[in-house]
GROMACS .gro file of N, CA, C and O in nm:
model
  328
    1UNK      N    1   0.082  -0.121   0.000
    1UNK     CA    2   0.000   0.000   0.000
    1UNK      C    3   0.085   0.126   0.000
    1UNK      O    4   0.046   0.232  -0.048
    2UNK      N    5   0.202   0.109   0.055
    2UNK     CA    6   0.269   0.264   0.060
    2UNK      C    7   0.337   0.280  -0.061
    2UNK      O    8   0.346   0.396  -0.101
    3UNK      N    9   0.397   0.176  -0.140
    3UNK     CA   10   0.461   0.218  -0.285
    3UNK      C   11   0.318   0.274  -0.350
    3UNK      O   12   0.333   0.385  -0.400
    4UNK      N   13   0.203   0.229  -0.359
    4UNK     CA   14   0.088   0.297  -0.419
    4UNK      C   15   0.035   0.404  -0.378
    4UNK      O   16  -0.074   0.431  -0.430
    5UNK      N   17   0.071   0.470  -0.308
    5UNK     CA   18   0.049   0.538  -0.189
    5UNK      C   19   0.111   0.674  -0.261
    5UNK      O   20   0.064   0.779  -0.305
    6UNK      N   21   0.247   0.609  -0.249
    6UNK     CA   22   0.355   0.664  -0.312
    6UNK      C   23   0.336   0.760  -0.445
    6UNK      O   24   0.342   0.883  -0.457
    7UNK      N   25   0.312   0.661  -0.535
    7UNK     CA   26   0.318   0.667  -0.689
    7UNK      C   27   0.176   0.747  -0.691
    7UNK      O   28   0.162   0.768  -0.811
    8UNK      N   29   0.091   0.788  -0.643
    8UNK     CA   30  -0.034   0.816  -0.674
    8UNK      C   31  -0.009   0.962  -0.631
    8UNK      O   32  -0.062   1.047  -0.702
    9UNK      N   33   0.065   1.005  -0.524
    9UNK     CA   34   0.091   1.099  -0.476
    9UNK      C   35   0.183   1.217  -0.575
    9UNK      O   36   0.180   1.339  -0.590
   10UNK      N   37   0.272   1.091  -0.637
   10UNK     CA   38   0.374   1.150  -0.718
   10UNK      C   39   0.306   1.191  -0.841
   10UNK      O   40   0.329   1.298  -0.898
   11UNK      N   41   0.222   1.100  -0.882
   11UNK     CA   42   0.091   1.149  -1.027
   11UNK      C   43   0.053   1.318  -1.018
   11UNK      O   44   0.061   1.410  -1.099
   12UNK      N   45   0.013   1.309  -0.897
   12UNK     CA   46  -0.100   1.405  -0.851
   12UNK      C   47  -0.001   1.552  -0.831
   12UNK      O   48  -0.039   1.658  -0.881
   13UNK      N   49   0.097   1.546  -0.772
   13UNK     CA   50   0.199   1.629  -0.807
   13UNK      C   51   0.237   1.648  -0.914
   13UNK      O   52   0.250   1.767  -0.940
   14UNK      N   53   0.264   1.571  -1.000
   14UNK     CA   54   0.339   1.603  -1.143
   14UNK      C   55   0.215   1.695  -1.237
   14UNK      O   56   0.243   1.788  -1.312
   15UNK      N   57   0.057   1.637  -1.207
   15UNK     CA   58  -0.011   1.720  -1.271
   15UNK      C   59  -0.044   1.828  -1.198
   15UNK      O   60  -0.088   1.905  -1.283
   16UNK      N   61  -0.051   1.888  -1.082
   16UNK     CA   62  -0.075   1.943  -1.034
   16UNK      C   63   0.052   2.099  -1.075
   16UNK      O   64   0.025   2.218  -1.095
   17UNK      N   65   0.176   2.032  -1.075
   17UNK     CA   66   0.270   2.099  -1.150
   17UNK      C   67   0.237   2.168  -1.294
   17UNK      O   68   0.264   2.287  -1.310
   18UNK      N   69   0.185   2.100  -1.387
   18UNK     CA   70   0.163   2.147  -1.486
   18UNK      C   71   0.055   2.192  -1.505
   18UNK      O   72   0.046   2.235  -1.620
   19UNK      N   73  -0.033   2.204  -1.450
   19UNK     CA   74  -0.160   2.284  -1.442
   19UNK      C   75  -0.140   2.431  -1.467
   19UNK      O   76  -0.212   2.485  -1.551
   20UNK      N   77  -0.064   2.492  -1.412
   20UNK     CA   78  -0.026   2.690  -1.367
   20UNK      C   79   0.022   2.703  -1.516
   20UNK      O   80  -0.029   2.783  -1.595
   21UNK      N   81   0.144   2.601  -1.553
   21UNK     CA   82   0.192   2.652  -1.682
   21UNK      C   83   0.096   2.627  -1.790
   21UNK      O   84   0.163   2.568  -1.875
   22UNK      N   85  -0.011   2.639  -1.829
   22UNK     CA   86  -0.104   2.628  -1.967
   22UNK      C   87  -0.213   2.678  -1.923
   22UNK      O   88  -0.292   2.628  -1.842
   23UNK      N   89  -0.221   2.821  -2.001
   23UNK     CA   90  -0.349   2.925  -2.039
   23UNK      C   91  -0.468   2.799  -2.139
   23UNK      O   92  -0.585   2.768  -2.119
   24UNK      N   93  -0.402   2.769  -2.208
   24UNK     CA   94  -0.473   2.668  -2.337
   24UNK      C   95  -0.534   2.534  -2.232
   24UNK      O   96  -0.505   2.502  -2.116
   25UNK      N   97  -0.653   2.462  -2.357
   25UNK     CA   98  -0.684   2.402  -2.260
   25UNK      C   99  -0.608   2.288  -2.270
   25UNK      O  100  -0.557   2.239  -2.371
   26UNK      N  101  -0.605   2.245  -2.144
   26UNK     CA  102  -0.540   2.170  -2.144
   26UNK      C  103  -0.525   1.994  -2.201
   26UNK      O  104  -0.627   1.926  -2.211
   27UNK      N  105  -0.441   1.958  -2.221
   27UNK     CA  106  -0.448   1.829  -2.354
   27UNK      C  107  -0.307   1.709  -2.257
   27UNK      O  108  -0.210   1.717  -2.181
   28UNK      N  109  -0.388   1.616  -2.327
   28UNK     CA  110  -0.325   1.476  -2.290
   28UNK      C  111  -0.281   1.390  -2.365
   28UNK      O  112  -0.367   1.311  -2.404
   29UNK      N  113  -0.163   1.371  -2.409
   29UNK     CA  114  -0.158   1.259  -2.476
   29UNK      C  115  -0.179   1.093  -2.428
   29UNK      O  116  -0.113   1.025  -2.350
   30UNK      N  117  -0.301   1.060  -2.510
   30UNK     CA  118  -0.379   0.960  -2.418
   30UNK      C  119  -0.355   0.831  -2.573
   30UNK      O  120  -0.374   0.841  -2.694
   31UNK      N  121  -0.311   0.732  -2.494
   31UNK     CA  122  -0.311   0.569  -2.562
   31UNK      C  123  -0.428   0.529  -2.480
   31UNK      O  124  -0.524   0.580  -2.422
   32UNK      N  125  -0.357   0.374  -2.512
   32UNK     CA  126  -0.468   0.307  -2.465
   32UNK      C  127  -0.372   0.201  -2.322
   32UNK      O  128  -0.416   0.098  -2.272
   33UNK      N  129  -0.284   0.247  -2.299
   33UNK     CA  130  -0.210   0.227  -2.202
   33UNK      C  131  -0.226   0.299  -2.080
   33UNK      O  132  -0.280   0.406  -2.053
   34UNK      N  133  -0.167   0.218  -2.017
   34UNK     CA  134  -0.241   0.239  -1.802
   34UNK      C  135  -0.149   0.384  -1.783
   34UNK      O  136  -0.219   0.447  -1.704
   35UNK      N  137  -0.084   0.431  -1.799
   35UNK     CA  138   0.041   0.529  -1.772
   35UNK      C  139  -0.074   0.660  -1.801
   35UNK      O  140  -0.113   0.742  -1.718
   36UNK      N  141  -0.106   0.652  -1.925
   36UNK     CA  142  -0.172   0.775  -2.017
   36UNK      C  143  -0.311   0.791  -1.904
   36UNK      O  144  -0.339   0.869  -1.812
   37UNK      N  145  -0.371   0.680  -1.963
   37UNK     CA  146  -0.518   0.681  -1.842
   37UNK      C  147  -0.516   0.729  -1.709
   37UNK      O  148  -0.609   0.799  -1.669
   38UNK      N  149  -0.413   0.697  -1.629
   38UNK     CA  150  -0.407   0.736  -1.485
   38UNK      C  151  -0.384   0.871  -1.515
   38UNK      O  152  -0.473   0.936  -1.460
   39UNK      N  153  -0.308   0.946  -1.576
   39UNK     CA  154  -0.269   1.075  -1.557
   39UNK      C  155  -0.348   1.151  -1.631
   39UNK      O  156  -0.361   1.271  -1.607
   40UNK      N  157  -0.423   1.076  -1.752
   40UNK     CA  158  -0.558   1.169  -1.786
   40UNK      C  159  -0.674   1.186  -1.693
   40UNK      O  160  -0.714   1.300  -1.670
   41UNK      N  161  -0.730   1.083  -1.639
   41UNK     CA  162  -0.807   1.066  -1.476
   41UNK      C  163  -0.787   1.184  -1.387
   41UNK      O  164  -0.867   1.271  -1.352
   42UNK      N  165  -0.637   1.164  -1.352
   42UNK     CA  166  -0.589   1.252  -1.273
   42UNK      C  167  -0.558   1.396  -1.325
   42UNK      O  168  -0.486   1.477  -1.267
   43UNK      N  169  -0.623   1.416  -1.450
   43UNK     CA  170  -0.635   1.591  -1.474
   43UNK      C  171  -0.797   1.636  -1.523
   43UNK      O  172  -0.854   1.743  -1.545
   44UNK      N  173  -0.830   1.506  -1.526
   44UNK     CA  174  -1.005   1.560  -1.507
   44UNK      C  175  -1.028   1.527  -1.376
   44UNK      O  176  -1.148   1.545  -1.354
   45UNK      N  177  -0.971   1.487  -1.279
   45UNK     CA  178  -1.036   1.497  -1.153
   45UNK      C  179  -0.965   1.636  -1.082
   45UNK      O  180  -1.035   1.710  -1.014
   46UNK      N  181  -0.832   1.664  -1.102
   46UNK     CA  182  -0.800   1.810  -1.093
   46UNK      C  183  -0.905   1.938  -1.146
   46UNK      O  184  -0.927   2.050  -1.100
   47UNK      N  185  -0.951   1.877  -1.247
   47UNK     CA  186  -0.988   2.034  -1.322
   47UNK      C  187  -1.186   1.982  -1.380
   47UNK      O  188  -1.220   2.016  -1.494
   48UNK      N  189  -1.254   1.932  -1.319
   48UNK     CA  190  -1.409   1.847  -1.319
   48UNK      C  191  -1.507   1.935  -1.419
   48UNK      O  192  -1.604   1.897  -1.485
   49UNK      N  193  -1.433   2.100  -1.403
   49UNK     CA  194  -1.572   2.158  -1.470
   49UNK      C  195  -1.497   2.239  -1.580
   49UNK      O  196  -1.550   2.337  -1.633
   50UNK      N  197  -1.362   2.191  -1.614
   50UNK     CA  198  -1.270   2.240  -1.738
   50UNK      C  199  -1.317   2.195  -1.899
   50UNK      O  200  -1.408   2.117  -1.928
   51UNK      N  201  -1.245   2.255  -1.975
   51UNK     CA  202  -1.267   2.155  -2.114
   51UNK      C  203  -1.147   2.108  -2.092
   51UNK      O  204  -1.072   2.173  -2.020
   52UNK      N  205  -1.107   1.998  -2.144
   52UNK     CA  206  -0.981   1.919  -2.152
   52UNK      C  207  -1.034   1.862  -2.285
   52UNK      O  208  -1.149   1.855  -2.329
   53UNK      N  209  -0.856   1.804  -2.359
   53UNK     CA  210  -0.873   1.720  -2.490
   53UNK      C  211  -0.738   1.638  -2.437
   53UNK      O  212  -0.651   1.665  -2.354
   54UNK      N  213  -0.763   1.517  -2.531
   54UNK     CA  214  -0.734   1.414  -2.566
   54UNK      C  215  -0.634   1.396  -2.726
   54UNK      O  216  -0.664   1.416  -2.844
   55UNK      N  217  -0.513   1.352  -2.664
   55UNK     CA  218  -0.480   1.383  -2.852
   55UNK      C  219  -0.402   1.201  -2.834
   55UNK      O  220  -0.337   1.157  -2.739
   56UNK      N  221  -0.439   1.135  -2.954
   56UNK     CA  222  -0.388   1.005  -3.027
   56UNK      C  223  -0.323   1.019  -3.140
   56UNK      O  224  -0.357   1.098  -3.228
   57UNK      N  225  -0.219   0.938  -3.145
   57UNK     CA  226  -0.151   0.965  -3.306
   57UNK      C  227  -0.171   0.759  -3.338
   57UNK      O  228  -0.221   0.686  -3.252
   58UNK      N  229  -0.141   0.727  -3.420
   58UNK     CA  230  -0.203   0.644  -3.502
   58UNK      C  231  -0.325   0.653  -3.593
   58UNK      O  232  -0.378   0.760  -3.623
   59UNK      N  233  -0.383   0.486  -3.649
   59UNK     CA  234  -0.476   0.442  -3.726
   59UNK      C  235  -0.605   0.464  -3.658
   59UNK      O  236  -0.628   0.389  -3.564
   60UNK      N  237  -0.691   0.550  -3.688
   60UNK     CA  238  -0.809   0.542  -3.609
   60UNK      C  239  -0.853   0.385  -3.614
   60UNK      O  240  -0.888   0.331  -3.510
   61UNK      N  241  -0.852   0.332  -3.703
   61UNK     CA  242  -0.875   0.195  -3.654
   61UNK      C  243  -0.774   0.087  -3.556
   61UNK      O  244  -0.795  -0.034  -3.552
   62UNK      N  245  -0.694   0.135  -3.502
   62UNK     CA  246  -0.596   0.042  -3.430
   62UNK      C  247  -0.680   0.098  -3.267
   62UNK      O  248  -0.726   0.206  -3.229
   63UNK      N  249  -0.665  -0.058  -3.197
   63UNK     CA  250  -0.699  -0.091  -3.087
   63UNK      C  251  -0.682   0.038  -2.960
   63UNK      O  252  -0.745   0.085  -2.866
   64UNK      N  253  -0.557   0.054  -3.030
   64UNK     CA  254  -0.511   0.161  -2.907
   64UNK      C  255  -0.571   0.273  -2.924
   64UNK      O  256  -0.646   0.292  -2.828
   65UNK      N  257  -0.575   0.379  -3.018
   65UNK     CA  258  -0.678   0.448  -3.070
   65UNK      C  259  -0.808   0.475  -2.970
   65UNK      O  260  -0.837   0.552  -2.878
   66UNK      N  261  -0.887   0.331  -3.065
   66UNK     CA  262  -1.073   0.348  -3.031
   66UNK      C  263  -1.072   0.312  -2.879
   66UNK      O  264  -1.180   0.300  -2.821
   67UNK      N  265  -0.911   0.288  -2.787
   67UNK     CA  266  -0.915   0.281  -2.632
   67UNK      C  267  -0.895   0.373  -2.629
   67UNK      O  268  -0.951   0.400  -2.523
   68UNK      N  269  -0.863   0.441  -2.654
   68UNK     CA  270  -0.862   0.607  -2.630
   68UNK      C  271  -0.960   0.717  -2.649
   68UNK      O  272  -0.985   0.824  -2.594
   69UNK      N  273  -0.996   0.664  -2.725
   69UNK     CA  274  -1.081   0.806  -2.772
   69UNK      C  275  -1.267   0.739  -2.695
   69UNK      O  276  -1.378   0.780  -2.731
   70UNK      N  277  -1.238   0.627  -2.582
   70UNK     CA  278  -1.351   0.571  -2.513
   70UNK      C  279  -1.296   0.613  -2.390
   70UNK      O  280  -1.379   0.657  -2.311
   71UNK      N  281  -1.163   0.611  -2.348
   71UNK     CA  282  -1.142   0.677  -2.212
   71UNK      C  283  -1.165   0.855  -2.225
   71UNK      O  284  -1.156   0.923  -2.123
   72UNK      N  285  -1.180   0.887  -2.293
   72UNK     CA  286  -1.179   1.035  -2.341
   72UNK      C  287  -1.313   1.064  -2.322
   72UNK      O  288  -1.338   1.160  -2.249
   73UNK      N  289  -1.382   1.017  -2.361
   73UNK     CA  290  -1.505   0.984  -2.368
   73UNK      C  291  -1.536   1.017  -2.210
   73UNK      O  292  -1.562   1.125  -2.157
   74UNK      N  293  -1.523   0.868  -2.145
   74UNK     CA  294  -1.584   0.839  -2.015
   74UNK      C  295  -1.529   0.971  -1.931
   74UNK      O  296  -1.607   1.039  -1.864
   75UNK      N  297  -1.398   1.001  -1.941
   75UNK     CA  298  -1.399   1.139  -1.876
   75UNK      C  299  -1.443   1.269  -1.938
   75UNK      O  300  -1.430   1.368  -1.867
   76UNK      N  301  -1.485   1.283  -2.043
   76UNK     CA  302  -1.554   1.401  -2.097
   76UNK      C  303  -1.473   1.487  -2.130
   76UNK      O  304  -1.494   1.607  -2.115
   77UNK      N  305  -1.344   1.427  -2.190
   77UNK     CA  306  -1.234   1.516  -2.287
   77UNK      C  307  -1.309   1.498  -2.416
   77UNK      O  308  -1.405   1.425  -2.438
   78UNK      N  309  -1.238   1.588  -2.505
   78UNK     CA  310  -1.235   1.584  -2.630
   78UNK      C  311  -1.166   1.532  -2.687
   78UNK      O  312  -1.057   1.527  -2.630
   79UNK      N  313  -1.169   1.469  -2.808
   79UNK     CA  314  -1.049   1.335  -2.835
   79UNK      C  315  -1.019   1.364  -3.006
   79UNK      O  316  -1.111   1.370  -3.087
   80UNK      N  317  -0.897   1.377  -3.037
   80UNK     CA  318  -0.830   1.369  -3.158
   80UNK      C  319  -0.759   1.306  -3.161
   80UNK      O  320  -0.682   1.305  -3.066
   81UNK      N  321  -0.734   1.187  -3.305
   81UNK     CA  322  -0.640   1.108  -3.356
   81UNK      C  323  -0.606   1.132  -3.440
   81UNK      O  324  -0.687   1.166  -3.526
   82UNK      N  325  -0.472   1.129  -3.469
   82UNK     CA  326  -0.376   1.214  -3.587
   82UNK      C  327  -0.329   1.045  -3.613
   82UNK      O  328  -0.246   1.017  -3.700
   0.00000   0.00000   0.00000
């Protein structure tokens, strides 16, 4: 529990850090990997009544993608795939 403890703390700091520096709204580069998700989570739960986006680079048809642009979704970013 305390390495998670840990690491969740350290998330929440790192976005919490970059919050002050961006007038724009703010954007995530979001896969479909656990790394991207936690720290997109953790800037719509920072910022609940913000616009936030979502940016993907690949095949809109590749897996990782349409996982993305569904976590984008469930948190109520806006989602682009390049």
């Amino acid at each position: 529990d305390a390495i998670l403890d840990e690491v969740s703390r350290l998330q929440d700091r790192a976005v919490e850090r970059y919050l002050p520096m961006t007038s724009e709204v703010p954007t995530v580069m979001l896969s479909g990997g656990l790394d991207s998700r936690a720290i997109a989570a953790r800037l719509a739960r920072f910022l609940p009544q913000s616009r936030l986006a979502a940016l993907t680079f690949g095949n809109p048809e590749n897996d990782d993608v349409r996982l993305a642009k569904k976590i984008a979704a469930q948190l109520g970013m806006e989602h682009e795939a390049r």
